[in-house]
Amino acid sequence: MDLWLEGKKVRLNPAKALGKGGEADVFDLGDGRALKVFKPPEHPDYTGLASEQSAARARLDEHQRKLRAFPTGLPGRVVTPQALATDKKGQTVLGYAMRKLDGVESLRRFGEPSFRRVGATSARVVEVLCGLHRTLAGVHASGVVVGDFNDLNVLVTGPADAHLIDADSFQFGGFLCSVFTERFLDPVRLGGATSLVPTKPASDVSDWYGFTVAAMQSLLCVGPHGGVHRAKSPAARTTPAGRLLQRITVFHPDVQYPKPALPLRTLPDDVLHHLHRVFVEDLRGVFPLPLLEGLRFSACASCGVEHARSACPTCQPHAVAASTPVTSARGQVTATRLFSTRGVLVHASVEEGVPRWLYHADGAYRREDGRVALRGPLDPSLRWSLQGDATLVGRDGVVAVLVPERQPERLSVDSPEGRPAFASNARHRYWAVGGGLWRDGAQGPERIGDVLEGQTRLFVGPRFGLGFHRAGGLRDAFIFDAERLGLRDGLVLPWPSGQLVDADCVFDGALARLFLAEETAGRTRHHCVVVGSDGVVRASDVAEAGDGSWLGGAFRSGRCAVGEALFRATDVGLTRVELRGGRLEAVREFPDAEPFVDSGCQLLLTRQGLLVVGRQDLTTLRMA
């Protein structure tokens, strides 16, 4: 597609893609700006989706008038249109140029337990929220409503600068905001509706409701409707939508609070009281800024939990951390503690059945034998991989290979959406840079094959690897053998059409299970695609996040492949999922594992059994 911007022709280059949303693709203009291009009805992401094609047509029609009338004077941390991109005649608006943000993390990341425990402190979260509060108040003072306020539309740069993006969906004048995100939807907008379709327009009040959801999620790592609803009777069971309509929140006695989340009582009573009034009693209005500004967090010297109270709410003041038994059993499950630290476990992997891990303690990142791999404070922007004695650490476009008693080796790598593209197994390191996929060889780097520059996501297992890209109208996946050069591209996968917000992959034998999380039509959906080492898709499944299924649970919960079976960790134990006739089916539950796992742990397969990687402990499980 060709566009014209400020009188000059712009040719879209997929290698310069910065991101993909449900409604638009974003490209780097190379001059400190980004170009947001709205997806037309014929975009490949909408193939065969009549309703999405119709919605795209309606959006483009409205943008012809709305973007030309966009208001000025909004706060500086709102990323607004700076110049319109049009067709050659300048008549049809196709997108717009805007300020490009570098080194970003979405606000959603701050609500993930795994991100918080590796260095995103509660004090930083408070600073982010206070700045966001002032920006939102400034937007409202300009007569504008955000409308679709959610944690993917807030990007954080630097320590704590929160920016509002997707301004084209803002509500002003006679232009209403027609989109919404279910987790942030104010139920008061539903009126007497029995489904999650708003009957009332967005407003300042609904924006502040969304802000309150984001504040709770960021402070506690759980939103108001998180956890698992354990209805006391079949008649009381309900859907995630039903929980919103009936105000069944984490404050409800029938809701099991998620284990990985920070305990409710880490927040002061006045903050908890306000959250309860908003989500249970329908209090509406501006979030009281003094409640945020008054938060002062400290880490408990005993259990390590951050809290904003005078004493730790999870243990007695000055208590000594309890020592868990080395071996314990419950029913058919026996748990043996392999390792424990007063610091934080950062990364773990398995090579040929042998576990390796990295933890942070006493101001340094340390390997399993206690030796220091890297000194410094916890940093959530770092990405890790372990290979034998080598520790690989990446940030932005550089990966350092740290080996004891050697000078660090540095690799330049692509960094799609800020995440360096590298991986390793027991024999090789793999990385993508400059349009090529590479690995280390006996005589130096070896080129495996060609990939899309700057856009490739990469995963590798013991026998083979898998990669993919989604950039502009392009999307492709490939596999490659772990030992031989060359790759097989053109894999036909059931691609999600919405904004990709997370991706992961687990391997065992000749199978890879690719997990994708997308935001689409206001909902989060989880996909699982089983791909063989021959490139053939064996099965696929999709679920709505929070629907209670094995796939709808927390996206980053522990999962471990064992042949054609998959074990999934939850707050109530383990679930075994098997591949049967081209379908993925949950076939067995292991409730006896409940004391030893949660939905935020990691699972790995070792020679001794399943390894549970928690915040501070490594535990091996054996099941009868």
PDB file of C-alpha atoms in Angstrom, residues 22-189:
ATOM      1  CA  GLY A  22      -6.736  -5.229  16.020  1.00  0.00           C
ATOM      2  CA  GLU A  23      -7.545  -2.180  13.896  1.00  0.00           C
ATOM      3  CA  ALA A  24      -4.214  -0.887  12.554  1.00  0.00           C
ATOM      4  CA  ASP A  25      -0.560  -1.593  11.795  1.00  0.00           C
ATOM      5  CA  VAL A  26       2.208   0.721  13.036  1.00  0.00           C
ATOM      6  CA  PHE A  27       5.481   1.444  11.208  1.00  0.00           C
ATOM      7  CA  ASP A  28       8.673   3.337  12.049  1.00  0.00           C
ATOM      8  CA  LEU A  29       9.107   6.407   9.833  1.00  0.00           C
ATOM      9  CA  GLY A  30      12.745   6.748  10.874  1.00  0.00           C
ATOM     10  CA  ASP A  31      12.466  10.412  11.876  1.00  0.00           C
ATOM     11  CA  GLY A  32      11.318  10.022  15.469  1.00  0.00           C
ATOM     12  CA  ARG A  33       7.745   9.378  14.384  1.00  0.00           C
ATOM     13  CA  ALA A  34       5.569   6.330  13.856  1.00  0.00           C
ATOM     14  CA  LEU A  35       2.927   5.846  11.184  1.00  0.00           C
ATOM     15  CA  LYS A  36      -0.361   4.238  12.164  1.00  0.00           C
ATOM     16  CA  VAL A  37      -2.152   2.727   9.174  1.00  0.00           C
ATOM     17  CA  PHE A  38      -5.749   1.602   9.551  1.00  0.00           C
ATOM     18  CA  LYS A  39      -6.500  -1.887   8.283  1.00  0.00           C
ATOM     19  CA  PRO A  40      -8.795  -1.788   5.249  1.00  0.00           C
ATOM     20  CA  PRO A  41     -11.622  -4.341   4.930  1.00  0.00           C
ATOM     21  CA  GLU A  42      -9.478  -6.417   2.545  1.00  0.00           C
ATOM     22  CA  HIS A  43      -6.582  -6.731   5.034  1.00  0.00           C
ATOM     23  CA  PRO A  44      -5.365 -10.371   5.384  1.00  0.00           C
ATOM     24  CA  ASP A  45      -6.206 -10.321   9.107  1.00  0.00           C
ATOM     25  CA  TYR A  46      -9.886  -9.946   8.186  1.00  0.00           C
ATOM     26  CA  THR A  47     -10.041 -12.718   5.586  1.00  0.00           C
ATOM     27  CA  GLY A  48     -13.310 -14.592   5.966  1.00  0.00           C
ATOM     28  CA  LEU A  49     -14.474 -12.346   8.844  1.00  0.00           C
ATOM     29  CA  ALA A  50     -17.475 -10.430   7.546  1.00  0.00           C
ATOM     30  CA  SER A  51     -18.233  -8.549  10.773  1.00  0.00           C
ATOM     31  CA  GLU A  52     -14.629  -7.352  11.111  1.00  0.00           C
ATOM     32  CA  GLN A  53     -14.617  -6.234   7.477  1.00  0.00           C
ATOM     33  CA  SER A  54     -17.815  -4.271   8.029  1.00  0.00           C
ATOM     34  CA  ALA A  55     -16.404  -2.649  11.191  1.00  0.00           C
ATOM     35  CA  ALA A  56     -13.205  -1.675   9.354  1.00  0.00           C
ATOM     36  CA  ARG A  57     -15.264  -0.036   6.616  1.00  0.00           C
ATOM     37  CA  ALA A  58     -17.248   1.956   9.190  1.00  0.00           C
ATOM     38  CA  ARG A  59     -14.103   3.062  11.041  1.00  0.00           C
ATOM     39  CA  LEU A  60     -12.437   4.312   7.886  1.00  0.00           C
ATOM     40  CA  ASP A  61     -15.575   6.244   6.983  1.00  0.00           C
ATOM     41  CA  GLU A  62     -15.717   7.970  10.376  1.00  0.00           C
ATOM     42  CA  HIS A  63     -11.975   8.729  10.420  1.00  0.00           C
ATOM     43  CA  GLN A  64     -12.395  10.875   7.290  1.00  0.00           C
ATOM     44  CA  ARG A  65     -14.200  13.434   9.453  1.00  0.00           C
ATOM     45  CA  LYS A  66     -13.025  12.647  12.977  1.00  0.00           C
ATOM     46  CA  LEU A  67      -9.264  12.906  12.457  1.00  0.00           C
ATOM     47  CA  ARG A  68      -9.590  16.190  10.582  1.00  0.00           C
ATOM     48  CA  ALA A  69     -11.427  17.584  13.633  1.00  0.00           C
ATOM     49  CA  PHE A  70      -9.083  16.154  16.280  1.00  0.00           C
ATOM     50  CA  PRO A  71      -8.810  18.506  19.291  1.00  0.00           C
ATOM     51  CA  THR A  72      -5.613  20.297  20.322  1.00  0.00           C
ATOM     52  CA  GLY A  73      -4.277  21.129  23.762  1.00  0.00           C
ATOM     53  CA  LEU A  74      -4.248  17.612  25.189  1.00  0.00           C
ATOM     54  CA  PRO A  75      -1.604  16.731  27.829  1.00  0.00           C
ATOM     55  CA  GLY A  76       1.927  16.033  26.582  1.00  0.00           C
ATOM     56  CA  ARG A  77       1.748  12.360  27.520  1.00  0.00           C
ATOM     57  CA  VAL A  78      -1.061  11.725  25.062  1.00  0.00           C
ATOM     58  CA  VAL A  79       0.254  10.449  21.733  1.00  0.00           C
ATOM     59  CA  THR A  80      -1.869  12.437  19.293  1.00  0.00           C
ATOM     60  CA  PRO A  81      -2.020  12.612  15.471  1.00  0.00           C
ATOM     61  CA  GLN A  82       0.608  15.015  14.117  1.00  0.00           C
ATOM     62  CA  ALA A  83      -0.028  14.659  10.394  1.00  0.00           C
ATOM     63  CA  LEU A  84      -2.614  12.747   8.357  1.00  0.00           C
ATOM     64  CA  ALA A  85      -1.620  10.037   5.871  1.00  0.00           C
ATOM     65  CA  THR A  86      -3.841   9.991   2.805  1.00  0.00           C
ATOM     66  CA  ASP A  87      -4.187   8.651  -0.695  1.00  0.00           C
ATOM     67  CA  LYS A  88      -2.404  10.422  -3.558  1.00  0.00           C
ATOM     68  CA  LYS A  89      -5.190  12.971  -4.019  1.00  0.00           C
ATOM     69  CA  GLY A  90      -5.242  13.811  -0.304  1.00  0.00           C
ATOM     70  CA  GLN A  91      -8.926  13.012  -0.089  1.00  0.00           C
ATOM     71  CA  THR A  92      -9.010   9.729   1.840  1.00  0.00           C
ATOM     72  CA  VAL A  93      -7.466   9.478   5.298  1.00  0.00           C
ATOM     73  CA  LEU A  94      -5.630   6.162   5.648  1.00  0.00           C
ATOM     74  CA  GLY A  95      -3.722   6.755   8.901  1.00  0.00           C
ATOM     75  CA  TYR A  96      -1.623   9.318  10.713  1.00  0.00           C
ATOM     76  CA  ALA A  97       1.892  10.100  11.905  1.00  0.00           C
ATOM     77  CA  MET A  98       2.547  10.403  15.635  1.00  0.00           C
ATOM     78  CA  ARG A  99       5.379  10.641  18.096  1.00  0.00           C
ATOM     79  CA  LYS A 100       7.324   7.367  18.398  1.00  0.00           C
ATOM     80  CA  LEU A 101       7.891   6.020  21.897  1.00  0.00           C
ATOM     81  CA  ASP A 102      11.060   4.016  22.564  1.00  0.00           C
ATOM     82  CA  GLY A 103      11.796   1.444  25.261  1.00  0.00           C
ATOM     83  CA  VAL A 104       8.147   0.888  26.174  1.00  0.00           C
ATOM     84  CA  GLU A 105       6.288  -1.566  28.358  1.00  0.00           C
ATOM     85  CA  SER A 106       2.508  -1.725  28.395  1.00  0.00           C
ATOM     86  CA  LEU A 107       0.798  -1.042  31.705  1.00  0.00           C
ATOM     87  CA  ARG A 108      -0.512  -4.614  31.527  1.00  0.00           C
ATOM     88  CA  ARG A 109       3.011  -5.907  32.216  1.00  0.00           C
ATOM     89  CA  PHE A 110       3.030  -4.204  35.622  1.00  0.00           C
ATOM     90  CA  GLY A 111       0.106  -6.401  36.637  1.00  0.00           C
ATOM     91  CA  GLU A 112       1.935  -9.639  35.820  1.00  0.00           C
ATOM     92  CA  PRO A 113       3.438 -11.412  38.864  1.00  0.00           C
ATOM     93  CA  SER A 114       6.425 -12.631  36.813  1.00  0.00           C
ATOM     94  CA  PHE A 115       7.276  -9.061  35.769  1.00  0.00           C
ATOM     95  CA  ARG A 116       6.846  -7.654  39.266  1.00  0.00           C
ATOM     96  CA  ARG A 117       9.087 -10.151  40.997  1.00  0.00           C
ATOM     97  CA  VAL A 118      12.079  -9.452  38.737  1.00  0.00           C
ATOM     98  CA  GLY A 119      12.345  -5.779  39.615  1.00  0.00           C
ATOM     99  CA  ALA A 120       9.189  -3.798  38.805  1.00  0.00           C
ATOM    100  CA  THR A 121       8.634  -2.524  42.343  1.00  0.00           C
ATOM    101  CA  SER A 122       5.370  -1.383  43.900  1.00  0.00           C
ATOM    102  CA  ALA A 123       6.884   2.074  44.416  1.00  0.00           C
ATOM    103  CA  ARG A 124       7.441   2.327  40.661  1.00  0.00           C
ATOM    104  CA  VAL A 125       3.860   1.207  40.034  1.00  0.00           C
ATOM    105  CA  VAL A 126       2.584   3.991  42.295  1.00  0.00           C
ATOM    106  CA  GLU A 127       4.664   6.573  40.426  1.00  0.00           C
ATOM    107  CA  VAL A 128       3.290   5.320  37.094  1.00  0.00           C
ATOM    108  CA  LEU A 129      -0.303   5.480  38.347  1.00  0.00           C
ATOM    109  CA  CYS A 130       0.081   8.971  39.823  1.00  0.00           C
ATOM    110  CA  GLY A 131       1.388  10.302  36.510  1.00  0.00           C
ATOM    111  CA  LEU A 132      -1.349   8.510  34.591  1.00  0.00           C
ATOM    112  CA  HIS A 133      -3.958   9.987  36.946  1.00  0.00           C
ATOM    113  CA  ARG A 134      -2.802  13.529  36.170  1.00  0.00           C
ATOM    114  CA  THR A 135      -2.772  12.828  32.428  1.00  0.00           C
ATOM    115  CA  LEU A 136      -6.302  11.409  32.471  1.00  0.00           C
ATOM    116  CA  ALA A 137      -7.534  14.410  34.481  1.00  0.00           C
ATOM    117  CA  GLY A 138      -5.935  16.685  31.863  1.00  0.00           C
ATOM    118  CA  VAL A 139      -7.682  14.827  29.025  1.00  0.00           C
ATOM    119  CA  HIS A 140     -11.037  15.350  30.725  1.00  0.00           C
ATOM    120  CA  ALA A 141     -10.259  19.020  31.338  1.00  0.00           C
ATOM    121  CA  SER A 142      -9.875  19.359  27.546  1.00  0.00           C
ATOM    122  CA  GLY A 143     -13.408  18.074  27.024  1.00  0.00           C
ATOM    123  CA  VAL A 144     -12.229  14.694  25.740  1.00  0.00           C
ATOM    124  CA  VAL A 145     -13.100  11.170  26.945  1.00  0.00           C
ATOM    125  CA  VAL A 146     -10.682   8.249  26.403  1.00  0.00           C
ATOM    126  CA  GLY A 147     -13.607   5.846  26.036  1.00  0.00           C
ATOM    127  CA  ASP A 148     -11.672   2.594  25.692  1.00  0.00           C
ATOM    128  CA  PHE A 149      -9.389   3.044  28.695  1.00  0.00           C
ATOM    129  CA  ASN A 150      -7.388  -0.179  29.138  1.00  0.00           C
ATOM    130  CA  ASP A 151      -3.909  -1.356  30.121  1.00  0.00           C
ATOM    131  CA  LEU A 152      -2.763  -1.962  26.536  1.00  0.00           C
ATOM    132  CA  ASN A 153      -3.490   1.646  25.608  1.00  0.00           C
ATOM    133  CA  VAL A 154      -1.054   2.879  28.256  1.00  0.00           C
ATOM    134  CA  LEU A 155       2.654   2.612  27.437  1.00  0.00           C
ATOM    135  CA  VAL A 156       5.332   3.296  30.048  1.00  0.00           C
ATOM    136  CA  THR A 157       8.723   4.727  29.088  1.00  0.00           C
ATOM    137  CA  GLY A 158      11.697   5.324  31.364  1.00  0.00           C
ATOM    138  CA  PRO A 159      11.149   4.670  35.034  1.00  0.00           C
ATOM    139  CA  ALA A 160       7.531   5.795  35.235  1.00  0.00           C
ATOM    140  CA  ASP A 161       6.281   7.958  32.332  1.00  0.00           C
ATOM    141  CA  ALA A 162       2.827   6.690  31.334  1.00  0.00           C
ATOM    142  CA  HIS A 163       1.538   7.669  27.876  1.00  0.00           C
ATOM    143  CA  LEU A 164      -1.976   7.274  26.459  1.00  0.00           C
ATOM    144  CA  ILE A 165      -2.033   5.917  22.900  1.00  0.00           C
ATOM    145  CA  ASP A 166      -4.719   5.011  20.318  1.00  0.00           C
ATOM    146  CA  ALA A 167      -6.044   8.560  20.481  1.00  0.00           C
ATOM    147  CA  ASP A 168      -8.032   8.023  17.275  1.00  0.00           C
ATOM    148  CA  SER A 169     -10.630   6.147  19.352  1.00  0.00           C
ATOM    149  CA  PHE A 170     -11.042   9.039  21.840  1.00  0.00           C
ATOM    150  CA  GLN A 171     -14.526  10.502  22.254  1.00  0.00           C
ATOM    151  CA  PHE A 172     -15.080  14.205  21.577  1.00  0.00           C
ATOM    152  CA  GLY A 173     -17.639  16.485  19.957  1.00  0.00           C
ATOM    153  CA  GLY A 174     -20.209  14.341  18.194  1.00  0.00           C
ATOM    154  CA  PHE A 175     -17.819  11.419  17.762  1.00  0.00           C
ATOM    155  CA  LEU A 176     -18.591   8.609  20.203  1.00  0.00           C
ATOM    156  CA  CYS A 177     -16.152   5.874  21.188  1.00  0.00           C
ATOM    157  CA  SER A 178     -17.637   2.630  19.881  1.00  0.00           C
ATOM    158  CA  VAL A 179     -14.938   0.237  21.126  1.00  0.00           C
ATOM    159  CA  PHE A 180     -14.397  -1.153  24.602  1.00  0.00           C
ATOM    160  CA  THR A 181     -12.377  -3.762  26.463  1.00  0.00           C
ATOM    161  CA  GLU A 182     -14.484  -6.108  28.568  1.00  0.00           C
ATOM    162  CA  ARG A 183     -12.159  -6.204  31.596  1.00  0.00           C
ATOM    163  CA  PHE A 184     -12.357  -2.399  31.815  1.00  0.00           C
ATOM    164  CA  LEU A 185     -16.016  -1.974  30.892  1.00  0.00           C
ATOM    165  CA  ASP A 186     -18.030  -0.069  33.482  1.00  0.00           C
ATOM    166  CA  PRO A 187     -21.078  -2.277  34.203  1.00  0.00           C
ATOM    167  CA  VAL A 188     -23.122   0.854  34.877  1.00  0.00           C
ATOM    168  CA  ARG A 189     -22.937   1.510  31.112  1.00  0.00           C
TER     169      ARG A 189
END
